DNA sequence: GTACGATTTTGATATTTATCAAAGAGACTC
DNA sequence: GAGTCTCTTTGATAAATATCAAAATCGTAC
């Protein structure tokens, strides 16, 4: 659930940042898509970086036949098959919508061209990745040191609406437990 | 144990990359330091990015009074208090040497100045972070889907020398189990 | 070589979570 | 509103790992 606010750590008071925002906006295209729409399928290279305006998406993959949620993207969050988008390899992720959704997207080649043309914009890619790093490091610590119960509590504290909006099974796999265990946790107190 | 080869994904055949390497080299200073030397203490902002040439360092922090290893850096790896180095906040990590070590380091302000002067170098910061991302994503998957036994096996497969070089307790905390459990895993078969 | 401190192993038990199976509850179709 | 499908809960049991305590081993200083 990284990157809740896309450009949250960018100081847009300077000219370069303002220019960057304008140039990126020009590349972005908007779309409305229905629930269950597949944004990306595993085994293909992901060429899109999505920004969710309203609605909900999730990235998931299959591990020993089980459907595992790797990432949720709610309003004002971003999502892509990050393994593929970064490494330009076939992705192991699928991305699907869990609600009717309005989103924007940027095409990889357009973004790459922009960064090649204006290398000083690389700074924003770096900042974006730094933010991903911070989120993901927190998640590792969560997995190492918090019980299933604590991980669940933290998740709904951070994203209270999630519980009403997605299946238990998706939440359970996201925090690394079975659906049955999550059901029991929930029924306590 | 991210970033084993520092510049592994950089194509140095082009002129910009060659220039970058030269400029970074100019910023780097070398040092020999003894075992147990403290490279960084928690609660302070980390201004150094270390590259270990020979020897061994680890980053650790305290969680409920327990010493938890977050990262090992062996030969040709890098280490810093990444939370602090990225965010310029007080770090929760300590970094110590576990062997006599030769290393180089880059001062944050020097690196920042270089990136400000030559923004097209930001690309390398981005690539570095992408590599961190890939390592760390693998670690999450490890924690979610592999048993303690499997995590241990993977670790020593990747870094066979580690077992001879560091305490069991450090390895155990790195893979998220107790020392006793690791000892039992090791004594099996 | 003995003694001391640090590290690792072993033992007994408790806790957490998974697994497998089945029942219950909701939502939608006709 | 009966039937069907999906999602969630509940129950019984098993497996993995933690905890607490103590013993064994190792390394080093003297």
Short mmCIF file of C-alpha atoms (C1' of nucleotides) in Angstrom, two decimals:
data_model
loop_
_atom_site.label_atom_id
_atom_site.label_comp_id
_atom_site.label_asym_id
_atom_site.label_seq_id
_atom_site.Cartn_x
_atom_site.Cartn_y
_atom_site.Cartn_z
CA UNK A 1 0.00 0.00 0.00
CA UNK A 2 2.88 2.25 -0.83
CA UNK A 3 2.80 5.73 -2.23
CA UNK A 4 -0.48 6.95 -0.93
CA UNK A 5 0.25 10.46 -1.99
CA UNK A 6 2.08 10.46 -5.20
CA UNK A 7 4.14 13.56 -5.06
CA UNK A 8 3.96 14.12 -1.36
CA UNK A 9 7.66 14.68 -0.84
CA UNK A 10 8.30 16.89 -3.78
CA UNK A 11 8.75 20.58 -3.17
CA UNK A 12 6.89 22.17 -6.03
CA UNK A 13 7.85 25.69 -5.19
CA UNK A 14 10.86 25.60 -7.49
CA UNK A 15 10.69 25.94 -11.22
CA UNK A 16 12.12 22.53 -12.10
CA UNK A 17 9.46 20.79 -10.05
CA UNK A 18 6.70 22.85 -11.58
CA UNK A 19 8.02 22.05 -15.05
CA UNK A 20 8.19 18.39 -14.19
CA UNK A 21 4.61 18.34 -13.06
CA UNK A 22 3.48 20.00 -16.28
CA UNK A 23 5.47 17.63 -18.46
CA UNK A 24 4.24 14.56 -16.63
CA UNK A 25 0.67 15.76 -16.80
CA UNK A 26 0.96 15.98 -20.56
CA UNK A 27 1.87 12.31 -20.68
CA UNK A 28 -0.97 11.17 -18.50
CA UNK A 29 -4.15 9.80 -19.96
CA UNK A 30 -7.34 9.21 -18.02
CA UNK A 31 -9.79 6.36 -18.13
CA UNK A 32 -12.86 5.04 -16.39
CA UNK A 33 -12.89 1.29 -16.01
CA UNK A 34 -15.32 -1.16 -14.44
CA UNK A 35 -14.87 -3.44 -11.45
CA UNK A 36 -12.97 -6.65 -12.23
CA UNK A 37 -11.15 -5.08 -15.16
CA UNK A 38 -7.66 -6.52 -15.57
CA UNK A 39 -5.03 -3.82 -15.76
CA UNK A 40 -2.13 -6.20 -16.18
CA UNK A 41 -1.56 -9.94 -16.61
CA UNK A 42 1.34 -11.96 -15.32
CA UNK A 43 3.90 -13.16 -17.81
CA UNK A 44 3.85 -9.91 -19.75
CA UNK A 45 5.95 -6.80 -19.43
CA UNK A 46 4.08 -4.00 -17.74
CA UNK A 47 4.23 -0.73 -19.66
CA UNK A 48 1.91 1.32 -17.51
CA UNK A 49 2.15 3.23 -14.33
CA UNK A 50 -1.33 3.77 -12.93
CA UNK A 51 -2.62 6.48 -10.64
CA UNK A 52 -5.94 5.66 -9.04
CA UNK A 53 -8.22 8.64 -8.59
CA UNK A 54 -11.33 6.87 -7.32
CA UNK A 55 -11.89 3.18 -6.84
CA UNK A 56 -9.57 0.39 -5.87
CA UNK A 57 -7.03 -1.91 -7.47
CA UNK A 58 -4.86 -4.74 -6.24
CA UNK A 59 -1.72 -6.47 -7.45
CA UNK A 60 -1.55 -10.18 -6.76
CA UNK A 61 0.28 -13.29 -7.77
CA UNK A 62 0.01 -17.02 -7.34
CA UNK A 63 2.21 -18.88 -4.92
CA UNK A 64 1.70 -22.64 -4.83
CA UNK A 65 -1.69 -22.13 -6.39
CA UNK A 66 -2.75 -19.59 -3.79
CA UNK A 67 -3.76 -16.06 -4.68
CA UNK A 68 -1.56 -13.63 -2.78
CA UNK A 69 -2.21 -9.90 -2.65
CA UNK A 70 1.00 -7.90 -2.84
CA UNK A 71 -0.37 -4.41 -2.96
CA UNK A 72 -3.60 -2.46 -2.71
CA UNK A 73 -4.06 0.94 -4.33
CA UNK A 74 -6.87 3.11 -3.04
CA UNK A 75 -7.73 6.67 -4.06
CA UNK A 76 -4.70 8.83 -4.82
CA UNK A 77 -2.35 5.86 -4.77
CA UNK A 78 -0.27 4.40 -7.54
CA UNK A 79 0.09 0.88 -8.79
CA UNK A 80 2.07 -0.97 -11.42
CA UNK A 81 3.63 -4.39 -11.81
CA UNK A 82 6.68 -2.95 -10.19
CA UNK A 83 8.97 -5.91 -10.77
CA UNK A 84 8.34 -5.66 -14.47
CA UNK A 85 8.12 -1.91 -14.75
CA UNK A 86 11.53 -1.50 -13.16
CA UNK A 87 13.36 -4.46 -14.62
CA UNK A 88 11.59 -4.67 -17.99
CA UNK A 89 11.05 -8.39 -17.47
CA UNK A 90 7.93 -10.49 -17.57
CA UNK A 91 5.93 -9.84 -14.44
CA UNK A 92 4.69 -12.35 -11.95
CA UNK A 93 1.91 -10.01 -10.89
CA UNK A 94 -1.62 -9.53 -12.06
CA UNK A 95 -3.40 -6.27 -11.42
CA UNK A 96 -7.17 -6.11 -11.22
CA UNK A 97 -9.77 -3.57 -10.23
CA UNK A 98 -11.90 -4.37 -7.22
CA UNK A 99 -14.32 -1.49 -7.84
CA UNK A 100 -15.36 0.74 -10.70
CA UNK A 101 -12.38 3.01 -10.99
CA UNK A 102 -11.19 6.22 -12.57
CA UNK A 103 -7.48 6.34 -13.12
CA UNK A 104 -4.71 7.95 -15.10
CA UNK A 105 -1.72 6.19 -16.52
CA UNK A 106 1.67 6.93 -17.94
CA UNK A 107 3.25 4.73 -20.60
CA UNK A 108 6.72 3.46 -19.75
CA UNK A 109 8.28 4.57 -23.01
CA UNK A 110 6.89 8.07 -22.62
CA UNK A 111 8.27 8.30 -19.11
CA UNK A 112 11.62 6.93 -20.20
CA UNK A 113 11.78 9.38 -23.08
CA UNK A 114 10.97 12.23 -20.73
CA UNK A 115 13.73 11.17 -18.35
CA UNK A 116 16.18 10.75 -21.22
CA UNK A 117 15.31 14.15 -22.64
CA UNK A 118 15.38 15.89 -19.29
CA UNK A 119 17.73 13.92 -17.08
CA UNK A 120 17.34 16.38 -14.24
CA UNK A 121 13.86 14.93 -13.78
CA UNK A 122 15.48 11.70 -12.61
CA UNK A 123 15.36 13.28 -9.20
CA UNK A 124 11.63 12.61 -9.03
CA UNK A 125 12.04 8.99 -9.96
CA UNK A 126 14.57 8.76 -7.19
CA UNK A 127 12.26 10.37 -4.66
CA UNK A 128 9.46 8.08 -5.71
CA UNK A 129 11.67 5.05 -5.14
CA UNK A 130 12.84 6.39 -1.81
CA UNK A 131 9.25 6.53 -0.70
CA UNK A 132 8.65 3.01 -1.88
CA UNK A 133 11.70 1.99 0.07
CA UNK A 134 10.41 3.53 3.26
CA UNK A 135 7.03 1.84 2.93
CA UNK A 136 8.48 -1.51 2.17
CA UNK A 137 11.03 -1.36 4.98
CA UNK A 138 8.15 -0.74 7.35
CA UNK A 139 6.39 -3.76 5.96
CA UNK A 140 9.41 -5.97 6.58
CA UNK A 141 9.58 -4.83 10.15
CA UNK A 142 5.91 -5.56 10.48
CA UNK A 143 6.36 -9.10 9.26
CA UNK A 144 9.35 -9.71 11.46
CA UNK A 145 8.04 -8.32 14.70
CA UNK A 146 4.32 -8.06 14.80
CA UNK A 147 1.84 -10.84 15.32
CA UNK A 148 -0.97 -11.46 12.87
CA UNK A 149 -3.28 -9.57 15.18
CA UNK A 150 -1.04 -6.54 15.29
CA UNK A 151 -0.53 -6.53 11.55
CA UNK A 152 -4.25 -6.59 11.02
CA UNK A 153 -4.82 -3.78 13.52
CA UNK A 154 -2.19 -1.65 11.84
CA UNK A 155 -3.62 -2.22 8.40
CA UNK A 156 -7.16 -1.20 9.26
CA UNK A 157 -5.88 1.74 11.26
CA UNK A 158 -4.01 2.93 8.19
CA UNK A 159 -6.76 2.09 5.71
CA UNK A 160 -10.02 1.83 7.62
CA UNK A 161 -12.15 1.57 4.53
CA UNK A 162 -10.37 -1.49 3.25
CA UNK A 163 -12.27 -3.96 5.37
CA UNK A 164 -15.58 -2.90 3.91
CA UNK A 165 -14.24 -2.87 0.41
CA UNK A 166 -12.29 -6.08 -0.16
CA UNK A 167 -12.61 -9.77 0.62
CA UNK A 168 -11.16 -11.13 3.81
CA UNK A 169 -9.00 -13.49 1.83
CA UNK A 170 -7.26 -10.64 0.06
CA UNK A 171 -6.51 -8.88 3.31
CA UNK A 172 -5.34 -12.10 4.92
CA UNK A 173 -2.85 -12.85 2.17
CA UNK A 174 -1.63 -9.28 2.23
CA UNK A 175 -0.66 -9.58 5.88
CA UNK A 176 0.65 -13.10 5.42
CA UNK A 177 -1.92 -15.22 7.22
CA UNK A 178 -4.76 -17.53 6.26
CA UNK A 179 -8.30 -16.39 5.89
CA UNK A 180 -9.40 -18.59 8.77
CA UNK A 181 -6.91 -17.01 11.13
CA UNK A 182 -8.00 -13.55 10.09
CA UNK A 183 -11.62 -14.47 10.64
CA UNK A 184 -10.79 -15.62 14.17
CA UNK A 185 -8.79 -12.49 14.89
CA UNK A 186 -11.70 -10.39 13.77
CA UNK A 187 -14.25 -12.22 15.87
CA UNK A 188 -12.24 -11.70 19.06
CA UNK A 189 -13.48 -8.81 21.15
CA UNK B 1 22.11 -7.90 2.34
CA UNK B 2 21.22 -5.67 -0.54
CA UNK B 3 23.47 -4.24 -3.16
CA UNK B 4 26.16 -6.82 -3.28
CA UNK B 5 27.68 -5.33 -6.35
CA UNK B 6 27.46 -1.64 -6.18
CA UNK B 7 27.29 -0.64 -9.78
CA UNK B 8 26.30 -3.96 -11.22
CA UNK B 9 23.46 -2.66 -13.35
CA UNK B 10 25.12 0.38 -14.72
CA UNK B 11 26.31 0.26 -18.29
CA UNK B 12 29.64 2.01 -18.16
CA UNK B 13 30.25 1.98 -21.88
CA UNK B 14 28.67 5.38 -22.36
CA UNK B 15 30.41 8.64 -21.58
CA UNK B 16 27.99 9.85 -18.92
CA UNK B 17 28.47 6.69 -16.90
CA UNK B 18 32.22 6.90 -17.19
CA UNK B 19 32.12 10.51 -16.06
CA UNK B 20 29.90 9.61 -13.16
CA UNK B 21 32.28 6.94 -12.00
CA UNK B 22 35.20 9.36 -12.14
CA UNK B 23 33.32 12.04 -10.24
CA UNK B 24 32.12 9.69 -7.56
CA UNK B 25 35.58 8.24 -7.15
CA UNK B 26 36.90 11.71 -6.43
CA UNK B 27 34.47 11.99 -3.54
CA UNK B 28 35.34 8.68 -2.00
CA UNK B 29 37.74 8.41 0.89
CA UNK B 30 39.26 5.19 2.15
CA UNK B 31 39.88 3.95 5.65
CA UNK B 32 40.98 0.90 7.56
CA UNK B 33 39.08 0.29 10.75
CA UNK B 34 39.22 -2.38 13.45
CA UNK B 35 36.64 -4.95 14.45
CA UNK B 36 33.89 -3.58 16.70
CA UNK B 37 34.33 -0.08 15.41
CA UNK B 38 31.03 1.82 15.40
CA UNK B 39 30.31 3.41 12.03
CA UNK B 40 27.05 4.97 13.07
CA UNK B 41 24.97 5.34 16.24
CA UNK B 42 21.20 5.45 16.50
CA UNK B 43 19.56 8.76 17.20
CA UNK B 44 21.91 10.65 14.91
CA UNK B 45 21.62 11.56 11.26
CA UNK B 46 23.80 9.39 9.09
CA UNK B 47 25.98 11.36 6.70
CA UNK B 48 27.98 8.52 5.24
CA UNK B 49 27.47 5.96 2.58
CA UNK B 50 29.95 3.13 3.12
CA UNK B 51 31.39 0.70 0.63
CA UNK B 52 33.02 -2.32 2.24
CA UNK B 53 36.09 -3.58 0.41
CA UNK B 54 37.21 -6.27 2.84
CA UNK B 55 35.70 -7.19 6.16
CA UNK B 56 32.14 -7.15 7.41
CA UNK B 57 29.63 -4.70 8.87
CA UNK B 58 26.10 -4.97 10.12
CA UNK B 59 23.26 -2.56 10.73
CA UNK B 60 21.07 -3.36 13.71
CA UNK B 61 18.53 -1.83 15.99
CA UNK B 62 16.79 -2.57 19.23
CA UNK B 63 13.25 -3.81 19.33
CA UNK B 64 11.81 -4.40 22.79
CA UNK B 65 15.33 -4.57 24.12
CA UNK B 66 16.38 -7.18 21.61
CA UNK B 67 19.22 -6.62 19.17
CA UNK B 68 17.92 -7.10 15.62
CA UNK B 69 20.17 -7.27 12.59
CA UNK B 70 18.65 -5.45 9.63
CA UNK B 71 21.46 -5.75 7.15
CA UNK B 72 24.86 -7.34 6.65
CA UNK B 73 27.47 -5.90 4.33
CA UNK B 74 30.25 -8.19 3.19
CA UNK B 75 33.01 -7.45 0.72
CA UNK B 76 31.95 -5.25 -2.18
CA UNK B 77 28.66 -4.39 -0.55
CA UNK B 78 27.36 -1.08 0.67
CA UNK B 79 25.86 -0.05 3.94
CA UNK B 80 24.42 3.07 5.50
CA UNK B 81 21.70 3.92 7.98
CA UNK B 82 19.37 4.01 5.05
CA UNK B 83 16.37 5.40 6.90
CA UNK B 84 18.39 8.38 7.95
CA UNK B 85 20.49 8.77 4.83
CA UNK B 86 17.38 8.98 2.68
CA UNK B 87 15.10 10.94 4.95
CA UNK B 88 17.69 13.06 6.77
CA UNK B 89 16.11 12.11 10.06
CA UNK B 90 17.57 10.57 13.18
CA UNK B 91 18.28 6.94 12.55
CA UNK B 92 17.09 4.01 14.56
CA UNK B 93 20.00 1.93 13.32
CA UNK B 94 23.46 1.33 14.63
CA UNK B 95 26.20 0.16 12.32
CA UNK B 96 29.18 -1.74 13.63
CA UNK B 97 32.08 -3.66 12.18
CA UNK B 98 32.23 -7.37 12.88
CA UNK B 99 35.75 -7.75 11.49
CA UNK B 100 38.74 -5.57 10.74
CA UNK B 101 37.56 -3.77 7.65
CA UNK B 102 38.77 -1.60 4.81
CA UNK B 103 36.12 0.61 3.37
CA UNK B 104 35.45 3.75 1.39
CA UNK B 105 32.80 6.27 2.13
CA UNK B 106 31.02 9.17 0.53
CA UNK B 107 29.75 12.10 2.55
CA UNK B 108 26.07 12.88 2.06
CA UNK B 109 26.60 16.56 1.33
CA UNK B 110 29.22 15.77 -1.28
CA UNK B 111 26.90 13.35 -2.98
CA UNK B 112 24.01 15.79 -2.82
CA UNK B 113 26.17 18.54 -4.27
CA UNK B 114 27.27 16.26 -7.08
CA UNK B 115 23.67 15.38 -7.89
CA UNK B 116 22.65 19.03 -7.72
CA UNK B 117 25.51 20.10 -9.97
CA UNK B 118 24.99 17.30 -12.44
CA UNK B 119 21.34 16.31 -12.24
CA UNK B 120 21.74 13.80 -15.03
CA UNK B 121 23.62 11.66 -12.50
CA UNK B 122 20.35 11.18 -10.62
CA UNK B 123 19.87 8.23 -12.90
CA UNK B 124 22.43 6.29 -10.90
CA UNK B 125 20.76 7.05 -7.63
CA UNK B 126 17.57 5.80 -9.19
CA UNK B 127 19.19 2.59 -10.38
CA UNK B 128 20.72 2.05 -6.99
CA UNK B 129 17.32 2.38 -5.35
CA UNK B 130 15.75 0.09 -7.91
CA UNK B 131 18.23 -2.56 -6.94
CA UNK B 132 17.48 -2.05 -3.29
CA UNK B 133 13.83 -2.40 -4.11
CA UNK B 134 14.37 -5.71 -5.85
CA UNK B 135 16.36 -7.11 -2.93
CA UNK B 136 13.90 -5.97 -0.36
CA UNK B 137 10.87 -7.24 -2.26
CA UNK B 138 12.53 -10.63 -2.35
CA UNK B 139 13.02 -10.44 1.37
CA UNK B 140 9.34 -9.73 1.96
CA UNK B 141 8.38 -12.71 -0.11
CA UNK B 142 10.81 -14.77 1.88
CA UNK B 143 9.24 -13.74 5.14
CA UNK B 144 5.73 -14.33 3.89
CA UNK B 145 6.22 -17.70 2.27
CA UNK B 146 9.24 -19.50 3.49
CA UNK B 147 9.71 -21.32 6.75
CA UNK B 148 12.55 -20.49 9.09
CA UNK B 149 14.41 -23.49 7.70
CA UNK B 150 14.04 -22.31 4.13
CA UNK B 151 15.06 -18.77 4.98
CA UNK B 152 18.18 -20.04 6.66
CA UNK B 153 19.03 -22.29 3.73
CA UNK B 154 18.62 -19.45 1.29
CA UNK B 155 20.77 -17.13 3.33
CA UNK B 156 23.73 -19.46 3.60
CA UNK B 157 23.38 -20.41 -0.04
CA UNK B 158 23.66 -16.76 -0.94
CA UNK B 159 26.35 -15.90 1.59
CA UNK B 160 28.08 -19.14 2.56
CA UNK B 161 30.81 -17.43 4.52
CA UNK B 162 28.41 -15.68 6.85
CA UNK B 163 27.93 -18.60 9.16
CA UNK B 164 31.62 -18.79 9.96
CA UNK B 165 31.90 -15.07 10.39
CA UNK B 166 29.03 -13.90 12.57
CA UNK B 167 27.18 -14.98 15.70
CA UNK B 168 24.19 -17.21 15.40
CA UNK B 169 22.10 -14.63 17.18
CA UNK B 170 22.76 -12.06 14.48
CA UNK B 171 21.78 -14.45 11.74
CA UNK B 172 18.69 -15.54 13.64
CA UNK B 173 17.43 -12.01 14.09
CA UNK B 174 18.14 -11.25 10.46
CA UNK B 175 15.86 -14.04 9.33
CA UNK B 176 13.31 -13.28 12.01
CA UNK B 177 13.63 -16.22 14.39
CA UNK B 178 15.13 -16.88 17.79
CA UNK B 179 18.63 -18.11 18.28
CA UNK B 180 17.35 -21.34 19.81
CA UNK B 181 15.23 -22.12 16.79
CA UNK B 182 18.15 -21.46 14.49
CA UNK B 183 20.36 -23.70 16.56
CA UNK B 184 17.84 -26.51 16.24
CA UNK B 185 17.47 -25.98 12.52
CA UNK B 186 21.19 -26.18 12.15
CA UNK B 187 21.53 -29.38 14.15
CA UNK B 188 18.97 -31.19 12.01
CA UNK B 189 20.46 -33.41 9.33
"C1'" DG C 1 46.34 -25.64 31.62
"C1'" DT C 2 42.70 -23.17 34.46
"C1'" DA C 3 39.25 -19.91 34.83
"C1'" DC C 4 36.06 -16.77 33.06
"C1'" DG C 5 32.88 -14.85 29.91
"C1'" DA C 6 30.54 -15.34 25.72
"C1'" DT C 7 28.22 -18.29 22.58
"C1'" DT C 8 25.69 -22.30 21.32
"C1'" DT C 9 22.99 -26.26 22.28
"C1'" DT C 10 19.47 -28.95 24.52
"C1'" DG C 11 15.12 -29.82 27.07
"C1'" DA C 12 10.40 -29.00 28.49
"C1'" DT C 13 6.51 -26.52 27.68
"C1'" DA C 14 3.46 -22.83 25.84
"C1'" DT C 15 1.77 -20.07 22.11
"C1'" DT C 16 0.70 -18.91 17.55
"C1'" DT C 17 -0.82 -20.04 13.28
"C1'" DA C 18 -1.93 -23.49 9.57
"C1'" DT C 19 -4.66 -27.13 7.78
"C1'" DC C 20 -8.68 -29.66 6.72
"C1'" DA C 21 -13.47 -30.07 6.99
"C1'" DA C 22 -17.90 -28.46 7.39
"C1'" DA C 23 -21.48 -25.29 8.49
"C1'" DG C 24 -23.55 -20.65 8.13
"C1'" DA C 25 -24.60 -16.26 5.83
"C1'" DG C 26 -25.18 -13.18 1.85
"C1'" DA C 27 -26.14 -12.06 -2.68
"C1'" DC C 28 -27.89 -12.94 -7.02
"C1'" DT C 29 -30.74 -15.54 -10.65
"C1'" DC C 30 -34.67 -17.35 -12.36
"C1'" DG D 1 -38.75 -17.79 -2.58
"C1'" DA D 2 -35.83 -22.02 -3.97
"C1'" DG D 3 -31.47 -22.82 -5.80
"C1'" DT D 4 -26.81 -21.77 -6.46
"C1'" DC D 5 -22.63 -19.54 -5.81
"C1'" DT D 6 -19.38 -17.07 -3.12
"C1'" DC D 7 -17.64 -15.54 1.10
"C1'" DT D 8 -17.06 -16.04 6.03
"C1'" DT D 9 -17.08 -18.45 10.28
"C1'" DT D 10 -16.41 -22.31 13.36
"C1'" DG D 11 -14.36 -26.66 15.07
"C1'" DA D 12 -10.80 -30.08 15.73
"C1'" DT D 13 -6.24 -31.05 15.21
"C1'" DA D 14 -1.39 -30.53 13.70
"C1'" DA D 15 2.77 -28.03 12.86
"C1'" DA D 16 5.99 -24.38 13.56
"C1'" DT D 17 8.15 -21.46 16.51
"C1'" DA D 18 8.80 -18.96 21.03
"C1'" DT D 19 9.97 -18.93 25.77
"C1'" DC D 20 12.40 -20.04 29.83
"C1'" DA D 21 15.92 -22.58 31.98
"C1'" DA D 22 20.02 -24.97 32.17
"C1'" DA D 23 23.94 -27.36 30.36
"C1'" DA D 24 27.73 -27.70 27.09
"C1'" DT D 25 31.22 -25.69 24.29
"C1'" DC D 26 34.43 -22.28 22.73
"C1'" DG D 27 37.84 -18.63 23.04
"C1'" DT D 28 40.91 -16.08 25.36
"C1'" DA D 29 43.54 -14.13 29.29
"C1'" DC D 30 46.32 -15.17 32.72
#
